Tab-separated table of C-alpha atoms in Angstrom:
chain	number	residue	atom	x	y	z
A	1	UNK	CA	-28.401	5.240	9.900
A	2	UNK	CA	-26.645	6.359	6.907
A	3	UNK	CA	-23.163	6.029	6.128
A	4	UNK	CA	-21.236	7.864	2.981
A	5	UNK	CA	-17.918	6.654	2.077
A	6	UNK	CA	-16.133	9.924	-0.136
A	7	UNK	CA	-13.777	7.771	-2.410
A	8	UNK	CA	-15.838	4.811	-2.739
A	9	UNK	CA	-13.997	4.050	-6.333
A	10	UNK	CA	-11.244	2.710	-3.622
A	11	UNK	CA	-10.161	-0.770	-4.212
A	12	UNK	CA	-10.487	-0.633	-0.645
A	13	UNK	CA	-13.958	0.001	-0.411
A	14	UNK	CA	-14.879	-3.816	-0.509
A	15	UNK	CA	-12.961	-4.632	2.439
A	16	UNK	CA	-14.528	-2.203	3.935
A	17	UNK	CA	-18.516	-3.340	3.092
A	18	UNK	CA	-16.795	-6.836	3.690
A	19	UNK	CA	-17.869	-5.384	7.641
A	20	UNK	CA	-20.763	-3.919	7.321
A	21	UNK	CA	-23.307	-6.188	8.438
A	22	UNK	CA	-22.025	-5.067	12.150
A	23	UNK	CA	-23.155	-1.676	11.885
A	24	UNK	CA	-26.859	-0.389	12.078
A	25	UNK	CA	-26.603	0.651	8.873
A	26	UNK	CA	-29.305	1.017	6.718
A	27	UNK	CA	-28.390	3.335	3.920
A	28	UNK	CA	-24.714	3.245	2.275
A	29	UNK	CA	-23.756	5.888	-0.089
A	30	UNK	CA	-20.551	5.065	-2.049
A	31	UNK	CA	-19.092	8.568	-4.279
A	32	UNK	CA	-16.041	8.894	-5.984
A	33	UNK	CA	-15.428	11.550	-8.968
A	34	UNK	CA	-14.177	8.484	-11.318
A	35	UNK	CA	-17.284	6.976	-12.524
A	36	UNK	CA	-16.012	4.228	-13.667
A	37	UNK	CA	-13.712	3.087	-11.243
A	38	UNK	CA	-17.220	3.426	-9.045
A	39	UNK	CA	-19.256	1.101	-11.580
A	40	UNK	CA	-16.503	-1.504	-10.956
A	41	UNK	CA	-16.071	-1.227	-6.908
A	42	UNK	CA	-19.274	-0.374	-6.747
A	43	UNK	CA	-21.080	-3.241	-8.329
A	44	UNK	CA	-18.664	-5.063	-6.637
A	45	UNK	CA	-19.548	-4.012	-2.930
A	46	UNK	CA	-22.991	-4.614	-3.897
A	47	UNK	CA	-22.687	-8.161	-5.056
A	48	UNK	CA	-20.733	-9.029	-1.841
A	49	UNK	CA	-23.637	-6.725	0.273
A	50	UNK	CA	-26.749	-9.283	-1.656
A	51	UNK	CA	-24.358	-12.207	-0.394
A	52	UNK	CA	-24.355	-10.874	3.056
A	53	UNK	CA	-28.011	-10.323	3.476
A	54	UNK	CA	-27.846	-6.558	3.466
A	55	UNK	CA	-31.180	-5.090	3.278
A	56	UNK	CA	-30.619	-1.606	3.589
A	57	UNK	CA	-30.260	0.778	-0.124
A	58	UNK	CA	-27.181	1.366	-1.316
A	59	UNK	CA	-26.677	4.341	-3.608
A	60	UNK	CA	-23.816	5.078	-6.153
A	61	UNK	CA	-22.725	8.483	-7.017
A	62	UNK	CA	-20.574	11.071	-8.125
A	63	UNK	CA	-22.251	14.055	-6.208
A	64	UNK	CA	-20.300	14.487	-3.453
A	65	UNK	CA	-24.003	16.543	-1.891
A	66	UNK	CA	-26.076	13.396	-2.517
A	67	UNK	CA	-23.808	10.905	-0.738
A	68	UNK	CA	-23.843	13.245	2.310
A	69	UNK	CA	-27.093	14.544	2.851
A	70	UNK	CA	-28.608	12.990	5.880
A	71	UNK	CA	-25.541	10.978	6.399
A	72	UNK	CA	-24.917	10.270	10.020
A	73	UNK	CA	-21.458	9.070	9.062
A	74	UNK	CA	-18.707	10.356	6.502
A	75	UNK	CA	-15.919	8.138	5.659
A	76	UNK	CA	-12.961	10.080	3.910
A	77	UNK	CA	-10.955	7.660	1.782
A	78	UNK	CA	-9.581	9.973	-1.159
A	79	UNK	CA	-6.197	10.268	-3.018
A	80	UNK	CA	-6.164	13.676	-4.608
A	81	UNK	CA	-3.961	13.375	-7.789
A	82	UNK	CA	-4.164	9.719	-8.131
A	83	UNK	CA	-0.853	6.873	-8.101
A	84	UNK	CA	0.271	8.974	-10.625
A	85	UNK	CA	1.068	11.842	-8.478
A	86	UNK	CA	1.787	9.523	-5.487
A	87	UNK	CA	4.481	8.402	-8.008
A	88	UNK	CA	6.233	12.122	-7.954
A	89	UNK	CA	6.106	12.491	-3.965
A	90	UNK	CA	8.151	9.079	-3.841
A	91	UNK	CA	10.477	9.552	-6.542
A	92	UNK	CA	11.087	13.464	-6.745
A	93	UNK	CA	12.890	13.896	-3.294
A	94	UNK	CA	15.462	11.321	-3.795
A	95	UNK	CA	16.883	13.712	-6.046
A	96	UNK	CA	18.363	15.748	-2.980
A	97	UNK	CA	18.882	12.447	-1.051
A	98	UNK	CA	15.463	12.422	0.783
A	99	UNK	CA	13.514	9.867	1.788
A	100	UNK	CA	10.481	9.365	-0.919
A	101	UNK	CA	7.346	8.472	1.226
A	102	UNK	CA	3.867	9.344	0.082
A	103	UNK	CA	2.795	10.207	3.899
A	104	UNK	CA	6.527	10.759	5.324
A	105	UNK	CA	8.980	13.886	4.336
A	106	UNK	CA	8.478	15.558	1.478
A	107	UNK	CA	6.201	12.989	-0.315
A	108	UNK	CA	4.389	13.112	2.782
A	109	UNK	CA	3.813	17.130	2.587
A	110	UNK	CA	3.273	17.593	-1.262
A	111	UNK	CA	0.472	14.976	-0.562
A	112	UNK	CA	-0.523	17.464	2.180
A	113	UNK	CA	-0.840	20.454	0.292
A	114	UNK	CA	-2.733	18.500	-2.812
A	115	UNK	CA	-5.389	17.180	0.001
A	116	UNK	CA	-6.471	19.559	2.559
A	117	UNK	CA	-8.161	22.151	0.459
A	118	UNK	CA	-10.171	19.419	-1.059
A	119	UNK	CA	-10.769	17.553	2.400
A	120	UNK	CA	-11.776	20.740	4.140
A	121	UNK	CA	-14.025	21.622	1.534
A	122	UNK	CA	-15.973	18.489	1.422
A	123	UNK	CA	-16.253	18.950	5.409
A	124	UNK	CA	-18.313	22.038	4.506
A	125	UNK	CA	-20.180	19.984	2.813
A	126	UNK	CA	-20.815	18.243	5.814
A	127	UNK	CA	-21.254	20.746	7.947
A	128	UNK	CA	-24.073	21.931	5.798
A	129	UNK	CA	-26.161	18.435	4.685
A	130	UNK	CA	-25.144	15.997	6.826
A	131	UNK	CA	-27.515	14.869	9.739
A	132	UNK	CA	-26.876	17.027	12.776
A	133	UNK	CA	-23.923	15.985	15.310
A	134	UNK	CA	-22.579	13.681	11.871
A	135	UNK	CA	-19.053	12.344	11.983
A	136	UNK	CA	-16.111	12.369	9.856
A	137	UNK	CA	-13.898	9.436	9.834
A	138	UNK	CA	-10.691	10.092	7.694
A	139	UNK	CA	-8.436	7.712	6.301
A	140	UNK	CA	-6.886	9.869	4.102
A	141	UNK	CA	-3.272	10.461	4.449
A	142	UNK	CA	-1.492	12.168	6.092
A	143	UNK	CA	-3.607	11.359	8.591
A	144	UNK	CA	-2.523	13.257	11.128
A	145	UNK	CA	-2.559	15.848	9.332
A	146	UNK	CA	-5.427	15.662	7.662
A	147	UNK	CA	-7.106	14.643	11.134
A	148	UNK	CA	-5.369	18.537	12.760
A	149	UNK	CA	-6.701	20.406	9.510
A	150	UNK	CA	-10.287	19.069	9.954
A	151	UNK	CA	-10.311	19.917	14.105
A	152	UNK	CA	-8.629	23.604	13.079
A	153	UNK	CA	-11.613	24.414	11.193
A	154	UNK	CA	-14.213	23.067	13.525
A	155	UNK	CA	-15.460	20.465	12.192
A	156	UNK	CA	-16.678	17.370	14.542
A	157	UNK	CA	-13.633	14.507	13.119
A	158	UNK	CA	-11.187	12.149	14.476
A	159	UNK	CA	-8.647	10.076	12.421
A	160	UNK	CA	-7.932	6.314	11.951
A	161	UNK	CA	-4.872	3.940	10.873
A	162	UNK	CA	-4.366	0.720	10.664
A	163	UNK	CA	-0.939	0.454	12.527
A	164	UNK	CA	-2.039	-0.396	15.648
A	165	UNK	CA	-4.973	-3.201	14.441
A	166	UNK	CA	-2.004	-4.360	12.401
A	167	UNK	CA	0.460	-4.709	15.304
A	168	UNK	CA	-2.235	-6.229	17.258
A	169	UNK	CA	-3.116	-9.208	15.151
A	170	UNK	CA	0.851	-9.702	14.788
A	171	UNK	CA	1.180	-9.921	18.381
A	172	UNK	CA	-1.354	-11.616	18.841
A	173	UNK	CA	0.028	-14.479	16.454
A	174	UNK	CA	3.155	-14.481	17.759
A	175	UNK	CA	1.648	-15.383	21.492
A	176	UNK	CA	-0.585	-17.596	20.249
A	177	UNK	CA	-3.864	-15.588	21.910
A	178	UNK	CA	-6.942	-14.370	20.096
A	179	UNK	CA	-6.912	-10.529	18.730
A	180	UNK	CA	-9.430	-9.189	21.002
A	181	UNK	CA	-7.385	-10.014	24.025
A	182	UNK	CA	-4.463	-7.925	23.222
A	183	UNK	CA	-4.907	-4.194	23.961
A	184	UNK	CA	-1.876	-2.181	22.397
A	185	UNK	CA	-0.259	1.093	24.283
A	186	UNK	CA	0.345	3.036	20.999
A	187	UNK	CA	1.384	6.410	21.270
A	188	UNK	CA	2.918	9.665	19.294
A	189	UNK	CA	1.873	10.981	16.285
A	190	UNK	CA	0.366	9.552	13.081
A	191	UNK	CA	3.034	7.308	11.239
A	192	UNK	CA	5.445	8.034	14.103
A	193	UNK	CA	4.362	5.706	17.058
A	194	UNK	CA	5.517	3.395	19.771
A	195	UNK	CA	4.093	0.673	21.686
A	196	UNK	CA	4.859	1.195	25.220
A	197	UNK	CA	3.289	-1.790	26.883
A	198	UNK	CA	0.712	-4.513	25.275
A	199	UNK	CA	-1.971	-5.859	27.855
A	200	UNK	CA	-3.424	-9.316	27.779
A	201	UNK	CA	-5.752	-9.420	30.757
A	202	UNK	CA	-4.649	-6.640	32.344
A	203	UNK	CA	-0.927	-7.414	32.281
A	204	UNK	CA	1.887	-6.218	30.152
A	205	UNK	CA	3.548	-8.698	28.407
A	206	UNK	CA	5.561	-6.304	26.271
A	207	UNK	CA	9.417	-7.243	28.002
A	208	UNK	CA	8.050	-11.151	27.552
A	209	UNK	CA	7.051	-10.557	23.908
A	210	UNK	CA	10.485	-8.352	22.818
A	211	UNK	CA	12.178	-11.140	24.865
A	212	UNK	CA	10.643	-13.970	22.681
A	213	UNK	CA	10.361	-12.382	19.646
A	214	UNK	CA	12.209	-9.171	19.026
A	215	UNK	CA	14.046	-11.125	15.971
A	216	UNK	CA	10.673	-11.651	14.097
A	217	UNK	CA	9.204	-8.110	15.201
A	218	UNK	CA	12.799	-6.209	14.136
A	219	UNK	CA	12.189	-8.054	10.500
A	220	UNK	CA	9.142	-6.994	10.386
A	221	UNK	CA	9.948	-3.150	10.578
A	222	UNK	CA	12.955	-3.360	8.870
A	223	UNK	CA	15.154	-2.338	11.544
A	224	UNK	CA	17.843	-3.925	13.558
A	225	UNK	CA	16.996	-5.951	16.772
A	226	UNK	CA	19.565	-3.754	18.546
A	227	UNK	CA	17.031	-0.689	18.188
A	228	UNK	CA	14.103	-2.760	20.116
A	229	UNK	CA	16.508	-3.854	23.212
A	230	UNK	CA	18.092	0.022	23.244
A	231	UNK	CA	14.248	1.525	23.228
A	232	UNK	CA	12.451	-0.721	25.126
A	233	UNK	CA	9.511	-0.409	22.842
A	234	UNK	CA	8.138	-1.257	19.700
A	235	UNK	CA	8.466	1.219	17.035
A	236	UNK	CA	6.308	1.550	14.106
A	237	UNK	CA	7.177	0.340	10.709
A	238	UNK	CA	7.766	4.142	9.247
A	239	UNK	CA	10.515	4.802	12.255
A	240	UNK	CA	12.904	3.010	9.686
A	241	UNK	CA	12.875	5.985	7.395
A	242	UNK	CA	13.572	8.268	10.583
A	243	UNK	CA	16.117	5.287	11.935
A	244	UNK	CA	17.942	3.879	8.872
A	245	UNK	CA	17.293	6.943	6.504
A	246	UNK	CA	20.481	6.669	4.467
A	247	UNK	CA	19.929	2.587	3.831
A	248	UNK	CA	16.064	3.655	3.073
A	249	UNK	CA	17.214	6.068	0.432
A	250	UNK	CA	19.894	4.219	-1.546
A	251	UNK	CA	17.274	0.932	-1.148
A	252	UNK	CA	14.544	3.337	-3.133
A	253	UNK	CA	17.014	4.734	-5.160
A	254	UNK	CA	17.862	1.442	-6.567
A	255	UNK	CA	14.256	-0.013	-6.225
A	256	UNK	CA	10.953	0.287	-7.448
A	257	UNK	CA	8.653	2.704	-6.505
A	258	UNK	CA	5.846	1.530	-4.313
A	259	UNK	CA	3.674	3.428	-6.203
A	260	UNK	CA	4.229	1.584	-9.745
A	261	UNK	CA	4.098	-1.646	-7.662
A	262	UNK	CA	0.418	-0.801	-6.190
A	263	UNK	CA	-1.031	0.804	-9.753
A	264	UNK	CA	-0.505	-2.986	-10.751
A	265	UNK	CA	-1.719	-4.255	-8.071
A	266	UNK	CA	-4.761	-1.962	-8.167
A	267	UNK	CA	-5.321	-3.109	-12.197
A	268	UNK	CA	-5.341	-6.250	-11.411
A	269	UNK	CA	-8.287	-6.058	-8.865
A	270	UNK	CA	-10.099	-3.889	-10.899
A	271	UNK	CA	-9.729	-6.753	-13.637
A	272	UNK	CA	-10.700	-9.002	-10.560
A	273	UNK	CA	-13.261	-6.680	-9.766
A	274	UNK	CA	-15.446	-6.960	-13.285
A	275	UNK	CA	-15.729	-10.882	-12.912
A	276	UNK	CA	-19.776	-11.020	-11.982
A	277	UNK	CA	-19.144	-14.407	-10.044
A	278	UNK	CA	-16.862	-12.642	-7.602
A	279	UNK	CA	-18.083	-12.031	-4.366
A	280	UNK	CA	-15.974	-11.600	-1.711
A	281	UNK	CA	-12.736	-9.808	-1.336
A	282	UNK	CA	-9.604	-11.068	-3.140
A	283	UNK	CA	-6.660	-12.301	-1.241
A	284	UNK	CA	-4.723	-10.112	-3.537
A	285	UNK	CA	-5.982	-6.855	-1.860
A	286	UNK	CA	-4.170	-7.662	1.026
A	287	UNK	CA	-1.025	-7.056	-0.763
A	288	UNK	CA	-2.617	-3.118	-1.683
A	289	UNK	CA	-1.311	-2.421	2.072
A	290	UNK	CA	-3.874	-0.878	4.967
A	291	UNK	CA	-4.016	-4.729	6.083
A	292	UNK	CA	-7.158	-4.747	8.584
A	293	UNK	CA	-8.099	-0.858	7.984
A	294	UNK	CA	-12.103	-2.205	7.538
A	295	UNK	CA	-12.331	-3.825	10.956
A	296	UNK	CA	-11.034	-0.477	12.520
A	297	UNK	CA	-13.419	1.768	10.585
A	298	UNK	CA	-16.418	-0.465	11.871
A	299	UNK	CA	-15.463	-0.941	15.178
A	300	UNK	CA	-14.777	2.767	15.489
A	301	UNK	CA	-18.185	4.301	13.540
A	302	UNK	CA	-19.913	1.145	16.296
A	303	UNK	CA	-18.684	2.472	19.230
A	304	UNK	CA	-19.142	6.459	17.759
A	305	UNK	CA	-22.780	5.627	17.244
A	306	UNK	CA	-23.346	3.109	20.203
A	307	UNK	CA	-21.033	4.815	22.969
A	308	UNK	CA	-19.758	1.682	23.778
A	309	UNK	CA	-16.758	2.804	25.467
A	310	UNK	CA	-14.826	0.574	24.001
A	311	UNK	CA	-10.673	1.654	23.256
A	312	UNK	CA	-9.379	2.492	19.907
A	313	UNK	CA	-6.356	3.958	18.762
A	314	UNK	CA	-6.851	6.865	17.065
A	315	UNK	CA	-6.163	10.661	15.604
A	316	UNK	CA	-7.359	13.606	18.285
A	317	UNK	CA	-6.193	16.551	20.028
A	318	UNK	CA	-3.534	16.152	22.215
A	319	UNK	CA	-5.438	18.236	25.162
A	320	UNK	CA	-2.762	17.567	27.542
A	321	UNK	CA	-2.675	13.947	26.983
A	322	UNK	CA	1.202	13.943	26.305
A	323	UNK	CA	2.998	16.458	28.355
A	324	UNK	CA	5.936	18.483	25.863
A	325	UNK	CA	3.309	18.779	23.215
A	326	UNK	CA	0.692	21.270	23.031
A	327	UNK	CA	-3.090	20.752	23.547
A	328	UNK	CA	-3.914	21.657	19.898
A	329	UNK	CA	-1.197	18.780	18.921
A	330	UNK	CA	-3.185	15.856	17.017
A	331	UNK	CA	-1.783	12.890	18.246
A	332	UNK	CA	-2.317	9.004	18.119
A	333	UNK	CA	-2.905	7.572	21.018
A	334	UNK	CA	-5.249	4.711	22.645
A	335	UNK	CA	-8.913	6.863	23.335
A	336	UNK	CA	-12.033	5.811	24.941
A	337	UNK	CA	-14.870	6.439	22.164
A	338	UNK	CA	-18.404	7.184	22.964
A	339	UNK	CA	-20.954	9.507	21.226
A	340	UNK	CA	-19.697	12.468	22.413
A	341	UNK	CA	-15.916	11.136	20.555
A	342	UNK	CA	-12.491	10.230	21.529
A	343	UNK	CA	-11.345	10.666	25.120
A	344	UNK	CA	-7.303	9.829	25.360
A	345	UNK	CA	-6.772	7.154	27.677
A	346	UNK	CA	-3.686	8.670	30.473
A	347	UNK	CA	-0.406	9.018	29.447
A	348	UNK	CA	3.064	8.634	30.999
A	349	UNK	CA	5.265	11.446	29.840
A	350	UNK	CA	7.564	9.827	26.740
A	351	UNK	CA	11.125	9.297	27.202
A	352	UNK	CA	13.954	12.013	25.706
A	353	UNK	CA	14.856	9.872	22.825
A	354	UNK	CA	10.793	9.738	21.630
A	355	UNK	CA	9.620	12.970	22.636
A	356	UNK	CA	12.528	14.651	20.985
A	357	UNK	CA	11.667	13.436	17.204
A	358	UNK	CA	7.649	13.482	18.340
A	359	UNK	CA	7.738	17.558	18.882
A	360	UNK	CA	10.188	18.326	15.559
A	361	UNK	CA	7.747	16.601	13.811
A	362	UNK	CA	4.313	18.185	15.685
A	363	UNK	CA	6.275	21.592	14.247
A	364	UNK	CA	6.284	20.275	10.853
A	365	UNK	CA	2.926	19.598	10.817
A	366	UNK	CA	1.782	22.519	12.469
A	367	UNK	CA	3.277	24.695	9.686
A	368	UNK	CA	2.033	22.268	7.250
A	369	UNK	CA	-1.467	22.534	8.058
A	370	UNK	CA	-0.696	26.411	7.805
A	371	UNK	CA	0.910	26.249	4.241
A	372	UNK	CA	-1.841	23.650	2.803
A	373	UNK	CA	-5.077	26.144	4.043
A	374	UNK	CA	-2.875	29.511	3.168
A	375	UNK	CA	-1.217	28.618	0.005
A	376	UNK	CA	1.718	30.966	1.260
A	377	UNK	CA	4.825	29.284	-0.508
A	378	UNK	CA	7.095	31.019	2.830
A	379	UNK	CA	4.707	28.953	5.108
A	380	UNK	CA	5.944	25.917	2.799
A	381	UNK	CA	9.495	26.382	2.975
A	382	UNK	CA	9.168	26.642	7.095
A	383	UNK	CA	7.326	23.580	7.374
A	384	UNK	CA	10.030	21.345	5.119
A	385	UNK	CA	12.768	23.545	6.831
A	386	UNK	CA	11.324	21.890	9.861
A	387	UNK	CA	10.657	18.300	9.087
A	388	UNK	CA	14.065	16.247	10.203
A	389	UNK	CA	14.163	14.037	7.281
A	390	UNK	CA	15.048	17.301	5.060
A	391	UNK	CA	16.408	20.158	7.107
A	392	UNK	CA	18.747	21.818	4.321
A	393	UNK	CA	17.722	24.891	2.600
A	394	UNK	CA	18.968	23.492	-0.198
A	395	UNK	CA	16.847	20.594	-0.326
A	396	UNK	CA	13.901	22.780	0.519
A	397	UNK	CA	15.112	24.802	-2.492
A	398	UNK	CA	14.723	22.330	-4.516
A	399	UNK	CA	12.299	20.239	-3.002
A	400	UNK	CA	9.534	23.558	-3.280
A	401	UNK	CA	10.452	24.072	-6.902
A	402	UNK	CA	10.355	20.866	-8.282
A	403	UNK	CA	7.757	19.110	-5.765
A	404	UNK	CA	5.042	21.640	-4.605
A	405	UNK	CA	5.429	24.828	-6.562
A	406	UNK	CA	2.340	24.220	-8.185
A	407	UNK	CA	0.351	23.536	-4.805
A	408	UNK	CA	1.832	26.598	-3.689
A	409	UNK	CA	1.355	28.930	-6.125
């Protein structure tokens, strides 16, 4: 089996190879436009792959047609534009008082319209030299997305994040249990999810976990306890730029940028990176954010090549899985994966109070998707029109001039 990871110049990527002794994998192709952010990863992942025992070839390039042909597997991990333009999307729409969030809002959309032309046209790619019935995995953000755009145009996808493997292990923590016994009822849309229930042998020990712990859990998404005990579930860490907007925004306003913080962060594991005696991951990466991403990515390409069965939360078509959205929705929800893909596990309709923000925001992307593949700058202005963390034609004034009016053009 061969397996192509598109954005291999990650710092990511060694997490990712940190895995890959699971997986019947005996060809890895690692691409990424930046040669020498490659050399660096890249010699990296290879060091820790000698450690591991890896036997398999590994292959280092920066044709994107040579990493995929034959590839049974095609891992999207790309940022189009770099931290420096993930800089602009978080810092431009504060200007009108907008949250500045390189998946969420207006961050969240410029990143959109920068990404999907190249994403779709690498799934051509795909289409045309990789091994028949091949996958795409994408990890690119927006995920969601990302994950619709991909689906729209036919191709054979599904998208992953690492919310739910990240709520997992904290739950699992906090009860003292091992990881693999907690199953986590995430649903709603990419970056815009709630856990419903959380099963540990069967049971759900969700009103004994906010009971215990709601303190720790409300600290850890930055939002007051009182929003866990109204809900009754456990939102996601980006509800608190939906939920406390207005303390978000003057926080960032007076703060600095996430995006400065991880281009250091990133420099300093390239540094890390170059030392020849280093072979394994740093602990610094797990301050670069998408804690546990790797053991997601495997466990999902396993049980896409095995059949397994086995649950994972991920990016798919709706197909009637939550009732208020349509079929065509992409949604994030817990799926059953074999080798035929994803099949949603049942859902119980959402409440008012979730479904109301989950189908504003299924419009948003909807028309996002439409602006990013049309370039049509009145599909734009819809889709942030639409999106309730901007709203205001005069933030979507300003917010398509100064933001995406070259992505647009």
């Amino acid at each position: 089996m061969k397996l192509a990871v598109i954005g291999a110049g990650s710092t990511y990527t060694p997490e990712l190879v940190s895995h890959l002794s699971q997986l019947g994998v005996d060809e890895l192709a690692l691409q990424d436009v930046d040669a020498e952010r490659l050399e660096v990863v890249g010699t990296l992942a290879e060091r820790m792959l000698q450690r591991a025992g890896f036997v398999g070839s590994v292959m280092r390039t920066g044709d994107h047609d040579a990493a995929i042909d034959g590839a049974s597997f095609v891992l999207f991990q790309i940022r189009v534009g770099g931290q420096g333009a993930r800089l602009q999307d978080e810092t431009i729409p504060l200007r009108c008082g907008c949250v500045g969030q390189e998946t969420t809002g207006a961050g969240g959309f410029a990143k959109a319209m920068r990404t999907l032309p190249v994403v779709l046209e690498l799934a051509e790619r795909v289409a045309e030299r990789a091994a028949p019935g091949a996958w795409i995995v994408d990890f690119t953000n927006p995920v969601g997305i990302v994950t619709r755009a991909l689906l729209d145009a036919g191709h054979r996808a599904v998208g992953l994040c690492n919310v739910a493997i990240t709520f997992q292990r904290l739950i699992a923590r906090l009860l003292g249990v091992e990881p693999e016994r907690v199953s986590v009822d995430q649903v709603g849309l990419n970056h815009l999810t709630w856990i419903r229930a959380v099963h540990i042998g069967g049971r759900d020990v969700l009103p004994e976990l906010l009971a215990a712990h709601a303190d720790e859990l409300a600290e850890d998404i930055e939002l007051p306890r009182s929003v866990l005990d109204d809900l009754g579930v456990l939102p996601s860490y980006y509800l608190h730029y939906f939920y406390a907007h207005d303390r978000v925004v003057a926080e960032q306003r007076d703060g600095i940028p996430r995006a400065q913080t991880v281009a250091e962060i990133e420099r300093e594991l390239l540094r890390m990176y170059r030392d020849p005696a280093l072979t394994e991951k740093p602990a610094l990466l797990e301050q670069r954010g998408g804690a546990f991403y790797s053991e997601a990515a495997v466990g999902l390409v396993r049980s896409l090549s095995t059949g397994d069965g086995t649950v994972h939360v991920v990016d798919t078509r709706n197909a009637g899985t939550l009732s208020g959205l349509a079929d065509d929705d992409v949604v994030e929800v817990p799926a059953r994966i074999t080798e035929d893909g994803p099949s949603p596990l049942p859902q119980a309709p959402l409440t008012p109070e979730l479904l109301g923000l989950v189908q504003h925001v299924a419009a948003y992307e909807r028309l996002t998707v439409a602006a990013a593949t049309t370039r049509d700058h009145v599909a734009a202005r819809k889709a942030l029109l639409a999106h309730p963390l901007i709203g205001q034609t005069a933030f979507v004034d300003e917010l398509v001039d100064s933001l995406v009016a070259e992505a647009v053009r």
